[in-house]
Amino acid sequence: MKVVVIGAQWGDEGKGKIVDYLAKEAQIIVRFSGGANAGHTIVIGNEEYALHLIPSGILYPDKMVILGAGMVIDPAALFGELAMLQERGIDTTGRVFISDRAHIVLPRYIQIDRDRDAARKKPIGTTGRGIGITYSMKSDRNGIRIADLMWQDKLKELDKADQDFLECYIDRLLAMSIDLSTYLVHRKNSQILFEGAQGTLLDLDLGTYPFVSSGVSCAAGAAIGGCVGPRALDKVLGVFKAYSTRVGNGPFPSEFDPDSEDDLCRFVRDTGREYGVTTGRPRRCGYLDLVALRYACLTNSIDSLVMTHLDVYDTLDEVKACIAYRIGDKMMETFPASIEALNNAKPVLRSFQGWKKPLSGALTYEEFPVAAMEYIEFIERFCETSIDIVSVGYDRKETIIRKNPWTKWTK
């Protein structure tokens, strides 16, 4: 069975924890997009791991993890991450592979990335890791792939500085290189987990363009970056938080009002640890945007949702969610492509009673307070998509499974 896990918001939804949890039942985990601009934090007991390039399943000793064709890979970051894992007792030997079609981030791309964003009249707010430049070079057909490291004429086209940088990595990268499509065909009966980066609203085509990432972060990207056909994918899980966050610039209709809701914003940010794993930047916070979440469900054919960070709301008397936008004198219940419309959108909020009880001790969904269930079940009805997993803490064990994700979804 092949299961896809994507972000259903603007990234940072907690995909890393969910992939780590689901990887227990998988044999192979494939990261299909993004680069070192993504960050996942995995908590196991008292141990915390920050991963950027390597799929979350690496923490299980018997799993194979693969950096897919849709990824852009900074060799220095990759081998630094592998060294960190080895130092912390995670043996990665023979368990990490790279698609030979993945592209390489060169050091000069990083400075170009930062300079280009700084020169914009309205900066995107990139992580400055060279990701966008690498994807741009890829689409301009001037990039360099893992497979090209054996192509001497191609290497000679590179600047001397680029050649010198790659020289110490070539053998190690080629030793990890695989033909991903053939590798997966030979393991078609395995349980395979496809891990996305960022989120639907940062997807180059589906997101709030131009305030998006440069990669494909929607479910369709799993087929492209995972080197499989779309009909080979059995199930799509969309991960979202009980509230919304965004990093960088761009529209955010349900963002907390800095004048009247600053205390609420600081509470959610601090309680939810809403600071970038990669950059350390504080995330912008807001109410759960159900208009955007429903859009994510529709555009990704999400079979079931995974809700995280619900426990952040444990102490609140009241919880709110955005159910529509007011734009001028019009009410809108669909997610517009227009940035101007999104910038002018005011959230229409619905209030829910707080549950005033810690959720982290619950072992089953039936142990949740009624008010928490009502919030969850309203979201399911609004999005017409079931919430099959609920995370109520950072640790693996603080995960409530309502329906086994490794069962095929049927209408």
Short mmCIF file of C-alpha atoms in Angstrom, two decimals:
data_model
loop_
_atom_site.label_atom_id
_atom_site.label_comp_id
_atom_site.label_asym_id
_atom_site.label_seq_id
_atom_site.Cartn_x
_atom_site.Cartn_y
_atom_site.Cartn_z
CA MET A 1 0.00 0.00 0.00
CA LYS A 2 1.20 3.51 -0.84
CA VAL A 3 0.13 6.36 1.47
CA VAL A 4 0.82 10.06 0.87
CA VAL A 5 1.17 12.58 3.72
CA ILE A 6 0.93 16.25 2.80
CA GLY A 7 0.45 19.55 4.59
CA ALA A 8 -3.06 20.97 4.25
CA GLN A 9 -2.14 24.53 5.32
CA TRP A 10 0.96 26.73 4.91
CA GLY A 11 3.40 24.10 6.14
CA ASP A 12 4.57 23.48 9.72
CA GLU A 13 1.47 21.38 10.39
CA GLY A 14 3.29 18.61 12.24
CA LYS A 15 3.88 16.32 9.26
CA GLY A 16 7.22 15.16 10.68
CA LYS A 17 5.64 13.68 13.78
CA ILE A 18 2.87 12.03 11.77
CA VAL A 19 5.27 10.53 9.22
CA ASP A 20 7.44 9.29 12.07
CA TYR A 21 4.38 7.70 13.70
CA LEU A 22 3.09 6.09 10.49
CA ALA A 23 6.57 4.90 9.49
CA LYS A 24 6.33 2.18 12.12
CA GLU A 25 4.12 0.23 9.72
CA ALA A 26 6.03 1.15 6.53
CA GLN A 27 9.11 -0.38 5.00
CA ILE A 28 10.09 2.57 2.79
CA ILE A 29 9.65 6.33 3.31
CA VAL A 30 10.07 8.61 0.29
CA ARG A 31 10.35 12.39 0.64
CA PHE A 32 9.06 13.69 -2.68
CA SER A 33 9.67 17.47 -2.66
CA GLY A 34 11.44 20.44 -1.09
CA GLY A 35 14.90 20.79 0.35
CA ALA A 36 16.67 22.03 3.45
CA ASN A 37 14.10 24.82 3.75
CA ALA A 38 11.76 22.29 5.39
CA GLY A 39 12.09 21.35 9.03
CA HIS A 40 10.58 18.53 11.05
CA THR A 41 10.89 18.11 14.81
CA ILE A 42 10.49 14.57 16.14
CA VAL A 43 10.12 13.94 19.88
CA ILE A 44 10.70 10.46 21.30
CA GLY A 45 10.62 10.44 25.08
CA ASN A 46 13.22 12.97 26.21
CA GLU A 47 14.99 13.02 22.84
CA GLU A 48 14.26 15.66 20.19
CA TYR A 49 15.49 15.47 16.59
CA ALA A 50 15.38 18.33 14.05
CA LEU A 51 15.41 16.99 10.48
CA HIS A 52 15.50 19.06 7.29
CA LEU A 53 16.31 16.80 4.35
CA ILE A 54 16.17 13.23 5.60
CA PRO A 55 12.70 11.63 5.85
CA SER A 56 11.36 11.27 9.37
CA GLY A 57 11.27 7.46 9.21
CA ILE A 58 15.07 7.31 9.59
CA LEU A 59 14.63 7.10 13.37
CA TYR A 60 13.37 3.52 13.03
CA PRO A 61 16.40 1.22 12.63
CA ASP A 62 14.81 -1.07 10.03
CA LYS A 63 13.41 1.52 7.58
CA MET A 64 14.74 2.60 4.20
CA VAL A 65 14.41 6.30 3.42
CA ILE A 66 14.72 7.96 0.03
CA LEU A 67 15.20 11.56 -1.09
CA GLY A 68 12.97 11.70 -4.16
CA ALA A 69 13.29 13.12 -7.66
CA GLY A 70 11.32 16.25 -6.75
CA MET A 71 13.78 17.26 -4.04
CA VAL A 72 16.63 19.77 -4.28
CA ILE A 73 19.57 18.66 -2.17
CA ASP A 74 22.33 20.69 -0.54
CA PRO A 75 25.14 18.13 -0.09
CA ALA A 76 26.71 20.01 2.81
CA ALA A 77 23.38 20.09 4.66
CA LEU A 78 22.67 16.44 3.86
CA PHE A 79 25.97 15.07 5.13
CA GLY A 80 25.86 17.38 8.13
CA GLU A 81 22.47 15.93 9.03
CA LEU A 82 23.69 12.38 8.56
CA ALA A 83 26.67 13.10 10.82
CA MET A 84 24.36 14.53 13.49
CA LEU A 85 22.24 11.37 13.45
CA GLN A 86 25.29 9.12 13.66
CA GLU A 87 26.60 11.11 16.61
CA ARG A 88 23.29 10.62 18.38
CA GLY A 89 23.33 6.87 17.90
CA ILE A 90 21.11 6.56 14.81
CA ASP A 91 22.85 4.21 12.40
CA THR A 92 21.99 5.37 8.87
CA THR A 93 24.43 3.07 7.06
CA GLY A 94 22.86 1.57 3.94
CA ARG A 95 19.45 3.05 4.73
CA VAL A 96 19.50 6.44 2.97
CA PHE A 97 19.15 6.68 -0.81
CA ILE A 98 18.77 9.53 -3.31
CA SER A 99 16.91 9.50 -6.61
CA ASP A 100 19.39 9.99 -9.42
CA ARG A 101 16.97 12.58 -10.84
CA ALA A 102 17.07 14.88 -7.78
CA HIS A 103 18.71 18.28 -8.29
CA ILE A 104 21.67 19.70 -6.35
CA VAL A 105 21.79 23.03 -4.51
CA LEU A 106 25.11 24.78 -5.16
CA PRO A 107 26.54 27.30 -2.64
CA ARG A 108 26.25 30.30 -4.96
CA TYR A 109 22.50 29.66 -5.30
CA ILE A 110 22.10 30.52 -1.63
CA GLN A 111 23.49 34.03 -2.02
CA ILE A 112 21.54 34.58 -5.23
CA ASP A 113 18.39 33.51 -3.37
CA ARG A 114 18.97 36.02 -0.58
CA ASP A 115 19.93 38.85 -2.92
CA ARG A 116 16.97 38.26 -5.21
CA ASP A 117 14.42 38.24 -2.40
CA ALA A 118 15.93 41.37 -0.82
CA ALA A 119 15.68 43.16 -4.18
CA ARG A 120 11.96 42.46 -4.58
CA LYS A 121 9.56 45.33 -4.01
CA LYS A 122 7.53 42.88 -1.93
CA PRO A 123 9.87 40.17 -0.58
CA ILE A 124 8.52 36.62 -0.44
CA GLY A 125 10.30 35.95 2.85
CA THR A 126 12.21 32.85 1.70
CA THR A 127 14.42 30.82 4.03
CA GLY A 128 17.43 31.87 1.96
CA ARG A 129 18.61 28.28 1.45
CA GLY A 130 18.87 28.47 -2.35
CA ILE A 131 15.78 26.33 -2.86
CA GLY A 132 13.92 28.66 -5.22
CA ILE A 133 17.03 29.30 -7.29
CA THR A 134 17.68 25.58 -7.68
CA TYR A 135 14.12 24.98 -8.85
CA SER A 136 14.46 27.96 -11.19
CA MET A 137 17.67 26.55 -12.66
CA LYS A 138 15.90 23.20 -13.01
CA SER A 139 13.01 24.68 -14.98
CA ASP A 140 15.43 26.77 -17.06
CA ARG A 141 17.25 23.49 -17.86
CA ASN A 142 20.48 24.73 -16.36
CA GLY A 143 20.47 22.63 -13.18
CA ILE A 144 22.62 19.71 -12.21
CA ARG A 145 21.21 16.39 -11.03
CA ILE A 146 22.70 13.53 -9.06
CA ALA A 147 22.92 11.52 -12.30
CA ASP A 148 24.92 14.32 -13.92
CA LEU A 149 27.78 13.84 -11.47
CA MET A 150 29.00 11.05 -13.80
CA TRP A 151 28.77 13.31 -16.86
CA GLN A 152 32.20 14.87 -17.23
CA ASP A 153 31.23 17.32 -19.99
CA LYS A 154 28.42 18.64 -17.78
CA LEU A 155 30.72 19.10 -14.80
CA LYS A 156 33.16 21.04 -16.97
CA GLU A 157 30.41 23.56 -17.73
CA LEU A 158 30.25 24.53 -14.05
CA ASP A 159 32.19 27.38 -12.47
CA LYS A 160 35.47 26.38 -10.84
CA ALA A 161 33.99 27.11 -7.40
CA ASP A 162 31.06 24.77 -8.11
CA GLN A 163 33.41 22.02 -9.30
CA ASP A 164 35.56 22.39 -6.20
CA PHE A 165 32.49 22.24 -3.95
CA LEU A 166 31.15 19.07 -5.57
CA GLU A 167 34.48 17.27 -5.74
CA CYS A 168 34.43 16.03 -2.14
CA TYR A 169 30.78 14.92 -2.36
CA ILE A 170 30.59 13.19 -5.76
CA ASP A 171 31.59 9.69 -4.66
CA ARG A 172 29.37 9.76 -1.57
CA LEU A 173 26.35 11.05 -3.49
CA LEU A 174 26.73 8.50 -6.28
CA ALA A 175 27.07 5.70 -3.72
CA MET A 176 23.61 6.65 -2.40
CA SER A 177 22.06 7.15 -5.85
CA ILE A 178 19.29 4.88 -7.15
CA ASP A 179 16.87 4.65 -10.07
CA LEU A 180 13.83 5.32 -7.89
CA SER A 181 11.13 4.08 -10.28
CA THR A 182 12.87 0.71 -10.70
CA TYR A 183 13.62 0.47 -6.97
CA LEU A 184 9.94 0.91 -6.08
CA VAL A 185 8.64 -1.39 -8.82
CA HIS A 186 10.75 -4.18 -7.38
CA ARG A 187 9.17 -3.47 -3.97
CA LYS A 188 5.59 -2.92 -5.10
CA ASN A 189 4.18 -5.10 -2.32
CA SER A 190 5.87 -3.01 0.39
CA GLN A 191 4.15 -0.48 2.59
CA ILE A 192 5.45 2.83 1.20
CA LEU A 193 4.97 6.24 2.79
CA PHE A 194 5.37 9.36 0.64
CA GLU A 195 6.29 12.44 2.69
CA GLY A 196 5.60 15.96 1.44
CA ALA A 197 7.19 19.26 2.42
CA GLN A 198 5.62 22.66 3.11
CA GLY A 199 1.85 22.63 2.46
CA THR A 200 -0.88 22.98 -0.15
CA LEU A 201 -1.15 26.74 0.29
CA LEU A 202 2.58 27.04 -0.50
CA ASP A 203 2.36 24.88 -3.62
CA LEU A 204 3.62 26.62 -6.76
CA ASP A 205 0.32 26.11 -8.61
CA LEU A 206 -2.31 25.67 -5.89
CA GLY A 207 -0.93 28.10 -3.31
CA THR A 208 -1.03 31.85 -2.72
CA TYR A 209 1.24 32.68 -5.67
CA PRO A 210 3.71 34.42 -5.71
CA PHE A 211 3.98 33.96 -1.93
CA VAL A 212 4.69 30.25 -2.28
CA SER A 213 7.56 27.79 -2.33
CA SER A 214 9.05 26.80 -5.68
CA GLY A 215 8.31 23.09 -5.41
CA VAL A 216 5.28 20.85 -5.72
CA SER A 217 3.88 20.34 -2.24
CA CYS A 218 0.43 19.03 -3.17
CA ALA A 219 -0.52 15.34 -3.33
CA ALA A 220 0.09 15.16 -7.07
CA GLY A 221 3.76 15.84 -6.30
CA ALA A 222 4.04 12.41 -4.68
CA ALA A 223 3.61 10.75 -8.07
CA ILE A 224 6.08 13.08 -9.81
CA GLY A 225 8.73 13.27 -7.10
CA GLY A 226 8.21 9.67 -6.03
CA CYS A 227 8.61 8.35 -9.60
CA VAL A 228 5.31 6.43 -9.59
CA GLY A 229 2.11 6.82 -11.56
CA PRO A 230 -0.79 8.61 -9.86
CA ARG A 231 -2.96 5.47 -9.93
CA ALA A 232 -0.33 3.68 -7.85
CA LEU A 233 -1.15 5.91 -4.85
CA ASP A 234 -3.73 4.39 -2.53
CA LYS A 235 -4.47 7.08 0.01
CA VAL A 236 -3.84 10.77 0.76
CA LEU A 237 -3.66 12.09 4.32
CA GLY A 238 -3.77 15.86 4.88
CA VAL A 239 -2.19 17.19 8.08
CA PHE A 240 -3.49 20.41 9.65
CA LYS A 241 -3.25 22.22 12.97
CA ALA A 242 -6.19 23.13 15.19
CA TYR A 243 -5.31 26.73 14.30
CA SER A 244 -3.40 28.26 11.38
CA THR A 245 0.16 29.52 11.04
CA ARG A 246 2.24 31.02 8.28
CA VAL A 247 5.94 31.89 7.90
CA GLY A 248 7.09 34.71 5.66
CA ASN A 249 5.03 37.20 3.73
CA GLY A 250 1.74 36.69 1.91
CA PRO A 251 -1.99 36.77 2.61
CA PHE A 252 -3.34 35.20 5.79
CA PRO A 253 -7.08 35.96 6.12
CA SER A 254 -7.59 34.38 9.56
CA GLU A 255 -4.46 35.89 11.18
CA PHE A 256 -4.95 37.15 14.73
CA ASP A 257 -5.43 40.91 14.85
CA PRO A 258 -2.19 42.39 16.26
CA ASP A 259 -4.11 45.20 17.97
CA SER A 260 -6.93 43.29 19.66
CA GLU A 261 -5.60 39.70 19.76
CA ASP A 262 -1.92 40.08 20.53
CA ASP A 263 -2.22 38.18 23.83
CA LEU A 264 -3.96 35.27 22.08
CA CYS A 265 -1.30 35.25 19.36
CA ARG A 266 1.55 35.12 21.89
CA PHE A 267 -0.22 32.38 23.85
CA VAL A 268 -0.69 30.18 20.78
CA ARG A 269 2.84 30.86 19.50
CA ASP A 270 4.51 30.06 22.81
CA THR A 271 2.28 27.12 23.78
CA GLY A 272 2.52 25.60 20.30
CA ARG A 273 6.25 26.37 19.96
CA GLU A 274 5.54 28.21 16.76
CA TYR A 275 9.07 29.07 15.74
CA GLY A 276 10.65 27.84 12.52
CA VAL A 277 12.76 24.67 12.82
CA THR A 278 14.96 25.86 9.96
CA THR A 279 15.12 29.62 10.58
CA GLY A 280 13.94 30.13 14.17
CA ARG A 281 11.58 32.83 12.92
CA PRO A 282 8.35 33.30 14.90
CA ARG A 283 5.38 32.07 12.90
CA ARG A 284 2.36 34.21 12.21
CA CYS A 285 -0.66 32.70 13.97
CA GLY A 286 -4.39 32.79 13.40
CA TYR A 287 -7.71 30.98 13.67
CA LEU A 288 -8.20 27.70 11.87
CA ASP A 289 -9.17 28.67 8.30
CA LEU A 290 -11.79 26.15 7.26
CA VAL A 291 -12.30 27.78 3.85
CA ALA A 292 -8.64 27.13 3.04
CA LEU A 293 -8.73 23.65 4.60
CA ARG A 294 -11.74 22.61 2.52
CA TYR A 295 -9.91 23.92 -0.58
CA ALA A 296 -6.92 21.74 0.34
CA CYS A 297 -9.19 18.69 0.71
CA LEU A 298 -10.74 19.28 -2.72
CA THR A 299 -7.54 19.99 -4.65
CA ASN A 300 -5.63 17.04 -3.19
CA SER A 301 -8.41 14.43 -3.07
CA ILE A 302 -7.62 14.10 0.64
CA ASP A 303 -9.11 10.85 1.93
CA SER A 304 -8.69 11.66 5.60
CA LEU A 305 -7.37 14.47 7.74
CA VAL A 306 -4.85 14.43 10.56
CA MET A 307 -5.33 17.09 13.23
CA THR A 308 -2.37 18.26 15.32
CA HIS A 309 -1.79 20.74 18.16
CA LEU A 310 -5.35 20.40 19.46
CA ASP A 311 -3.93 20.39 22.99
CA VAL A 312 -2.73 24.00 22.53
CA TYR A 313 -6.35 25.06 23.07
CA ASP A 314 -6.81 23.03 26.28
CA THR A 315 -7.04 26.01 28.65
CA LEU A 316 -9.16 28.39 26.55
CA ASP A 317 -12.76 29.24 27.45
CA GLU A 318 -13.66 29.67 23.80
CA VAL A 319 -12.27 28.44 20.47
CA LYS A 320 -13.01 30.05 17.11
CA ALA A 321 -12.64 29.03 13.48
CA CYS A 322 -13.00 30.91 10.19
CA ILE A 323 -15.95 29.62 8.13
CA ALA A 324 -16.11 32.29 5.39
CA TYR A 325 -14.52 35.54 4.23
CA ARG A 326 -16.09 38.96 4.01
CA ILE A 327 -14.53 40.86 1.10
CA GLY A 328 -16.04 44.31 0.81
CA ASP A 329 -19.80 43.79 0.83
CA LYS A 330 -19.57 40.19 -0.36
CA MET A 331 -19.44 36.93 1.54
CA MET A 332 -17.14 34.27 0.08
CA GLU A 333 -17.07 30.62 1.10
CA THR A 334 -14.45 29.48 -1.44
CA PHE A 335 -10.69 30.10 -1.49
CA PRO A 336 -9.86 32.75 -4.15
CA ALA A 337 -6.75 32.81 -6.34
CA SER A 338 -6.59 36.62 -6.15
CA ILE A 339 -3.98 37.89 -3.69
CA GLU A 340 -5.78 41.22 -3.56
CA ALA A 341 -9.01 39.48 -2.54
CA LEU A 342 -7.21 37.46 0.15
CA ASN A 343 -5.44 40.57 1.46
CA ASN A 344 -8.80 42.31 1.82
CA ALA A 345 -10.61 39.30 3.26
CA LYS A 346 -11.96 39.53 6.81
CA PRO A 347 -12.62 36.24 8.59
CA VAL A 348 -16.16 35.27 9.47
CA LEU A 349 -15.75 33.40 12.73
CA ARG A 350 -17.75 30.70 14.46
CA SER A 351 -17.29 30.19 18.20
CA PHE A 352 -17.01 26.88 20.02
CA GLN A 353 -17.01 26.15 23.72
CA GLY A 354 -13.58 25.38 25.17
CA TRP A 355 -13.07 22.02 26.85
CA LYS A 356 -10.87 23.24 29.73
CA LYS A 357 -9.25 19.86 30.22
CA PRO A 358 -5.83 18.44 29.21
CA LEU A 359 -6.12 16.12 26.21
CA SER A 360 -2.65 14.63 26.45
CA GLY A 361 -3.74 11.92 28.88
CA ALA A 362 -6.43 10.53 26.58
CA LEU A 363 -5.80 7.09 25.14
CA THR A 364 -8.87 6.97 22.88
CA TYR A 365 -11.05 9.50 21.10
CA GLU A 366 -13.98 8.54 23.32
CA GLU A 367 -12.07 9.96 26.30
CA PHE A 368 -12.07 13.47 24.79
CA PRO A 369 -14.33 16.08 26.38
CA VAL A 370 -17.58 16.62 24.49
CA ALA A 371 -16.58 20.18 23.52
CA ALA A 372 -13.38 18.94 21.85
CA MET A 373 -15.38 16.33 19.95
CA GLU A 374 -17.84 19.00 18.80
CA TYR A 375 -14.98 21.12 17.40
CA ILE A 376 -13.53 18.12 15.55
CA GLU A 377 -16.84 16.93 14.18
CA PHE A 378 -17.81 20.38 12.92
CA ILE A 379 -14.55 20.49 10.94
CA GLU A 380 -15.34 17.07 9.45
CA ARG A 381 -18.78 18.21 8.32
CA PHE A 382 -17.50 21.51 6.92
CA CYS A 383 -14.71 19.85 4.91
CA GLU A 384 -16.70 16.69 4.15
CA THR A 385 -13.61 14.74 5.17
CA SER A 386 -13.08 12.56 8.22
CA ILE A 387 -10.42 13.32 10.82
CA ASP A 388 -8.91 9.91 11.44
CA ILE A 389 -5.88 10.87 13.54
CA VAL A 390 -5.62 13.48 16.30
CA SER A 391 -2.30 14.50 17.86
CA VAL A 392 -2.46 15.88 21.40
CA GLY A 393 1.24 16.34 22.11
CA TYR A 394 4.73 16.12 20.67
CA ASP A 395 5.57 12.56 21.69
CA ARG A 396 4.79 9.58 19.47
CA LYS A 397 2.49 8.10 22.10
CA GLU A 398 0.35 11.26 22.24
CA THR A 399 -1.46 10.26 19.06
CA ILE A 400 -5.08 9.12 18.86
CA ILE A 401 -5.95 6.81 15.95
CA ARG A 402 -9.65 6.80 15.05
CA LYS A 403 -9.17 4.79 11.87
CA ASN A 404 -6.11 2.79 10.80
CA PRO A 405 -4.40 4.85 8.06
CA TRP A 406 -2.98 1.69 6.48
CA THR A 407 -6.42 0.55 5.33
CA LYS A 408 -7.55 1.48 1.86
CA TRP A 409 -10.11 4.25 1.72
CA THR A 410 -13.46 3.47 0.12
CA LYS A 411 -16.51 5.62 -0.43
#
